[in-house]
XYZ file of C-alpha atoms in Angstrom:
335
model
C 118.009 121.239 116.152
C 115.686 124.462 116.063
C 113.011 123.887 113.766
C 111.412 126.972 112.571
C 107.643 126.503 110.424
C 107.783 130.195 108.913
C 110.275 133.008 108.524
C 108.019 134.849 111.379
C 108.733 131.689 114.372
C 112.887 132.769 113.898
C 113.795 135.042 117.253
C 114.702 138.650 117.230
C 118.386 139.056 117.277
C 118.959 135.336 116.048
C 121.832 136.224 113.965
C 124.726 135.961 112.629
C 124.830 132.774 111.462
C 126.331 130.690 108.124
C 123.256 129.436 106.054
C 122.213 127.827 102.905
C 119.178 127.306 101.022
C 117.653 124.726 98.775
C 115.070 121.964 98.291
C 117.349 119.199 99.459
C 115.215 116.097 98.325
C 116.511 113.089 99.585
C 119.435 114.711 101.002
C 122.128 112.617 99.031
C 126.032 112.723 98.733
C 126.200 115.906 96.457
C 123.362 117.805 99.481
C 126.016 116.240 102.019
C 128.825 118.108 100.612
C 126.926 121.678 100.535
C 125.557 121.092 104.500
C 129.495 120.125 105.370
C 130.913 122.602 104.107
C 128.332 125.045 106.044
C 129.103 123.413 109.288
C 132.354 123.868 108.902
C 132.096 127.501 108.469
C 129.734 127.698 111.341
C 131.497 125.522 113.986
C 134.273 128.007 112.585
C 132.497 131.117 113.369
C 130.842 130.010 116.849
C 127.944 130.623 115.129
C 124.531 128.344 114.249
C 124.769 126.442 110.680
C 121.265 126.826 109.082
C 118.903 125.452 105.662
C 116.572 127.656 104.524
C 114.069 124.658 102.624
C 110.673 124.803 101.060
C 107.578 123.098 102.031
C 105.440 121.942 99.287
C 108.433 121.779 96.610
C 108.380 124.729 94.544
C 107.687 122.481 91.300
C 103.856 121.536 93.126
C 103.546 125.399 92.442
C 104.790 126.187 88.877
C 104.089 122.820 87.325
C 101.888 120.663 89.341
C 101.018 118.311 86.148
C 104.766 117.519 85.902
C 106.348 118.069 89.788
C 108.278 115.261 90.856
C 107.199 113.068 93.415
C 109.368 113.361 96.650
C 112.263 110.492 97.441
C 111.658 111.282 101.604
C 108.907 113.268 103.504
C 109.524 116.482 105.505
C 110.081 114.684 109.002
C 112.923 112.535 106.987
C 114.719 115.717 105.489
C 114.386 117.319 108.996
C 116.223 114.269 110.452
C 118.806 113.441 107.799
C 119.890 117.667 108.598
C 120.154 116.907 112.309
C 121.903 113.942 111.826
C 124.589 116.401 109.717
C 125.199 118.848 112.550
C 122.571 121.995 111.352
C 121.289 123.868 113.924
C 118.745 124.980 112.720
C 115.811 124.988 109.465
C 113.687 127.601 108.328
C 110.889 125.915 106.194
C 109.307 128.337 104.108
C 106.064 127.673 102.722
C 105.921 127.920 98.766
C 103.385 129.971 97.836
C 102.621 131.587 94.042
C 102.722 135.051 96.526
C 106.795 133.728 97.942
C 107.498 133.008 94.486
C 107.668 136.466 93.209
C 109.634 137.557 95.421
C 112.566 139.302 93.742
C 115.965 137.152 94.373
C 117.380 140.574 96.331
C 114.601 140.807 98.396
C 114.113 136.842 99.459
C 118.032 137.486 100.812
C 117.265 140.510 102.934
C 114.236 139.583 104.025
C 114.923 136.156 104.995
C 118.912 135.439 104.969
C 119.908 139.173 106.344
C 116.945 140.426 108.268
C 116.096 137.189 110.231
C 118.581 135.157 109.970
C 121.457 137.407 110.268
C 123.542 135.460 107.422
C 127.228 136.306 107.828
C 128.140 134.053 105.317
C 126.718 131.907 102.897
C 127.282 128.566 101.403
C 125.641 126.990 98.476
C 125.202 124.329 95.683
C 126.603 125.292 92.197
C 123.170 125.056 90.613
C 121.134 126.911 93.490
C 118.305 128.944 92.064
C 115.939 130.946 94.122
C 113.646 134.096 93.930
C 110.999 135.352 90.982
C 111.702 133.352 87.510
C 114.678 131.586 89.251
C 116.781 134.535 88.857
C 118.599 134.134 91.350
C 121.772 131.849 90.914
C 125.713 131.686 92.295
C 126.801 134.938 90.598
C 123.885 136.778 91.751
C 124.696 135.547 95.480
C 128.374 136.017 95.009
C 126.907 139.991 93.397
C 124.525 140.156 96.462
C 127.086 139.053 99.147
C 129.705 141.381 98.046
C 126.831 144.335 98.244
C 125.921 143.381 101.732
C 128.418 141.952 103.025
C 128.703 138.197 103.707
C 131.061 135.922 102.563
C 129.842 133.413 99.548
C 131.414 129.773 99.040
C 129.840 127.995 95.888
C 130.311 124.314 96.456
C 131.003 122.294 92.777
C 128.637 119.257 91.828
C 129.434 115.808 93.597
C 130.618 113.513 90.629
C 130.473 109.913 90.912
C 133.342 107.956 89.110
C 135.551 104.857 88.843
C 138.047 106.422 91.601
C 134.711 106.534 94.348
C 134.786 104.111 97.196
C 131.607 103.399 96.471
C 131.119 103.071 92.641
C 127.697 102.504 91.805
C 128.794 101.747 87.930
C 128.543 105.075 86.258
C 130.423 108.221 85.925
C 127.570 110.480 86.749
C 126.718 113.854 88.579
C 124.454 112.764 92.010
C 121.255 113.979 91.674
C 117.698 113.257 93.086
C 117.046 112.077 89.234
C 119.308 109.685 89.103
C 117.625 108.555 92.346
C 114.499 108.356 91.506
C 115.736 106.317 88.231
C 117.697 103.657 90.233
C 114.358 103.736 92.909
C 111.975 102.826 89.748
C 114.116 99.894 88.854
C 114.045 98.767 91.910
C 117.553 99.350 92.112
C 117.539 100.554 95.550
C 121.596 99.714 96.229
C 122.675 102.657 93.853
C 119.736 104.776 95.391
C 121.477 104.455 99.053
C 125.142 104.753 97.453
C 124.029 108.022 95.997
C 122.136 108.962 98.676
C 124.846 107.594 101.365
C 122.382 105.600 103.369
C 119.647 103.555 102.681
C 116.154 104.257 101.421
C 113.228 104.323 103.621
C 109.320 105.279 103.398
C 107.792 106.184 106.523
C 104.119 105.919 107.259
C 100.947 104.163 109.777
C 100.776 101.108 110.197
C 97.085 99.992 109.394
C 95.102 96.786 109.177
C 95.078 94.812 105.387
C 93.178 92.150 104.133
C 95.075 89.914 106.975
C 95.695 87.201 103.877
C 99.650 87.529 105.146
C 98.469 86.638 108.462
C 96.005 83.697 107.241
C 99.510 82.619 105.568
C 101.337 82.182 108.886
C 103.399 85.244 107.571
C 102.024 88.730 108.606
C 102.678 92.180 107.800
C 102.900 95.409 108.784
C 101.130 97.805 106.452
C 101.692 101.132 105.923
C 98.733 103.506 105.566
C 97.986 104.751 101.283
C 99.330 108.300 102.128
C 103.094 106.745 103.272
C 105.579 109.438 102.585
C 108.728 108.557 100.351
C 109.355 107.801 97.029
C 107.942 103.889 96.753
C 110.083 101.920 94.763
C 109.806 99.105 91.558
C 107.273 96.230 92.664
C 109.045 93.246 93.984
C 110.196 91.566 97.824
C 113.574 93.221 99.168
C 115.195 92.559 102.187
C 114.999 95.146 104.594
C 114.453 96.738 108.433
C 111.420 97.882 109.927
C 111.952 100.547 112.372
C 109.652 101.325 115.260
C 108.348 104.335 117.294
C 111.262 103.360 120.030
C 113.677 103.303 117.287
C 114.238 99.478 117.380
C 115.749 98.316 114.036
C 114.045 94.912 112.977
C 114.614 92.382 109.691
C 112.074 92.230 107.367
C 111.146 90.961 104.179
C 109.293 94.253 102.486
C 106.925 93.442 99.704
C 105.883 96.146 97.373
C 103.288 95.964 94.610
C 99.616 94.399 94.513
C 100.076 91.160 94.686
C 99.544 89.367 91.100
C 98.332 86.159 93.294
C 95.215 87.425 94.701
C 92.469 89.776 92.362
C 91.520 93.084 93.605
C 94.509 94.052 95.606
C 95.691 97.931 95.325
C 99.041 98.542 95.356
C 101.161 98.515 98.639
C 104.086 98.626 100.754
C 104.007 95.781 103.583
C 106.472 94.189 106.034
C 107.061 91.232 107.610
C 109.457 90.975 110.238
C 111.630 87.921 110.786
C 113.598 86.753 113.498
C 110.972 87.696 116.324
C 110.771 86.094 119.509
C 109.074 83.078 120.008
C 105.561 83.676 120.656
C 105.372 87.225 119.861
C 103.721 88.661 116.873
C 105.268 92.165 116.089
C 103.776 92.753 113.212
C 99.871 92.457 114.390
C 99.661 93.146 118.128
C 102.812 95.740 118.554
C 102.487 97.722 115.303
C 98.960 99.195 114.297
C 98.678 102.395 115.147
C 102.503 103.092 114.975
C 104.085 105.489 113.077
C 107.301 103.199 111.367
C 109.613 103.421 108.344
C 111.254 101.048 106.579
C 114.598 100.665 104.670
C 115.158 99.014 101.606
C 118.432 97.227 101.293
C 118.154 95.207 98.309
C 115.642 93.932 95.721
C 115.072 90.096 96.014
C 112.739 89.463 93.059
C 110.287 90.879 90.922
C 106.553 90.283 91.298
C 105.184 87.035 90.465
C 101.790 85.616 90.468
C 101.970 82.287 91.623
C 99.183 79.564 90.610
C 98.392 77.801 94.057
C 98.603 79.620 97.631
C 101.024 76.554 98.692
C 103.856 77.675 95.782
C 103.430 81.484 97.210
C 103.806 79.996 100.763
C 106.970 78.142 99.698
C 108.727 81.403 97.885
C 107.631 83.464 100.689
C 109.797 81.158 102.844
C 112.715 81.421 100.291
C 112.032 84.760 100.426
C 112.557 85.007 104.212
C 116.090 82.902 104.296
C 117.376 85.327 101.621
C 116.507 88.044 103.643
C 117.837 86.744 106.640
C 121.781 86.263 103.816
C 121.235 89.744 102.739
C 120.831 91.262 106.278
C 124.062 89.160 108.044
C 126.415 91.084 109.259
C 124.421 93.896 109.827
C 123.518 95.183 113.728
C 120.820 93.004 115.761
C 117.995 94.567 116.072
C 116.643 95.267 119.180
C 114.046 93.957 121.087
C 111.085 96.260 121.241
C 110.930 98.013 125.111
C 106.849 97.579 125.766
C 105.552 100.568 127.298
């Protein structure tokens, strides 16, 4: 996939080409429908499929105080696009100066002039350009003026009739993700988001008090990206630089047992191979993410370092139930 930092890094001549343009947070089932529907089109034409995004959100800009944090980082949304079939992203970055742009002169600039847009394809909700003037009857106005084709794809709506019914009739949104996320209800995040969710960040050394346990973790650096999720133990996977997928028991929170520990996101992998110790010797320095595939228990602050050891065993089988079924990882190739 082309990746393309500013509307001045996209080729002379690129065009045409079917795009669409949004934030695309989290890139969940309703985003899946909108990024189908312009591959299609594309693969139809013979012609590249491409997202226009934004890098900082646009909410950082106009209301910093209240802006949502983000459910995945940049690298994340550039991968979950891939992974879809686009061709290629323009990330534009949001400036006060982009944002009053009028919503005419965003299209030509960006969607005729560089891009070459043919045809267009987006959300029902879109809004772009100077007071969010822009919207789907101002594309369909603009597309019949200059002449590309418009498709305005309807919201995804979850119901009793979905294979995967998380419970709730209910439009998918990165809200609703963010609610299930801070209830540590990370099932219905990944069935609204159609996979599961993961933080990604460096793996950096702790207090070692995991190791000193007989149970050590891999901790991820205080400026992780991804939207961290309710305190508590879930069972997860680790994934490393190589792309190896590995169990793990993922804590998240401060640790009510010991005093003076800052909240954090740490994992301890399971089911290693005798003698090795991924999480200290293979890990620091390493770039990982993990996924979180269900919430185990809440936080507890246990009165003795043996009870913590004993849960933190439980914790570990249940993990182990959870995850069964699922691929075996692999074993980590060693450079």
């Amino acid at each position: 996939m082309q990746y393309f930092p500013d509307v001045a890094e996209v080729p002379a001549g690129f065009g045409p080409s079917v795009v669409t343009i949004g934030n695309f947070d989290g890139v969940h089932r309703g985003h899946q429908q909108v990024i189908a529907e312009l591959v299609r089109q594309a693969r139809q034409r013979s012609v590249p499929a491409v997202v226009v995004t934004f890098d900082p959100h646009p909410a950082t800009v106009h209301r910093p105080e209240s802006a949502p944090t983000l459910i995945m980082g940049l690298d994340d949304r550039l991968e979950a696009l891939a992974e879809l079939g686009v061709d290629a992203v323009l990330v534009m970055h949001y400036t006060a100066e982009l944002a009053r742009s009028t919503a005419e002169d965003f299209i030509t600039d960006v969607f005729l002039d560089a891009l070459g847009a043919g045809a267009v394809v987006v959300g029902h909700d879109v809004r772009w350009g100077r007071d969010n003037a822009g919207d789907r009857q101002e594309m369909e106005r603009l597309g019949a003026a200059h002449g590309f084709a418009v498709t305005v794809i309807e919201e995804y709506q979850f119901g009793a009739g979905d294979p995967d019914d998380p419970g709730q009739e209910r439009r998918g949104s990165s809200t609703w993700i963010r609610e299930a996320l801070d209830a540590g209800d990370v099932r219905t995040a990944a069935t609204v988001l159609g996979r599961p969710h993961r933080m990604r960040g460096l793996v950096v050394h702790g207090a070692a008090r995991g190791r000193a346990l007989g149970f050590p973790t891999a901790n991820l650096a205080p400026d992780a990206v991804g939207y961290i999720p309710a305190d508590g133990v879930y069972a997860g996977w680790l994934i490393d630089e190589r792309g190896d997928r590995w169990p793990a028991a993922i804590s998240v929170g401060s640790n009510p047992t010991f005093e003076g520990v800052s909240r954090q996101v740490e994992a301890h992998v399971i089911d290693r191979p005798a003698g090795e110790d991924v999480n200290v010797f293979d890990l620091y320095g390493q770039r990982v993410a993990v996924e979180f595939i269900e919430l185990l228990r809440g936080m507890v602050a246990y009165t003795g370092v043996e009870a913590l050891i004993e849960q933190m065993r439980l914790d570990i089988e249940t993990t182990r139930t959870v995850l069964q079924g699922a691929p075996t990882p692999g074993h980590p190739q060693r450079a």
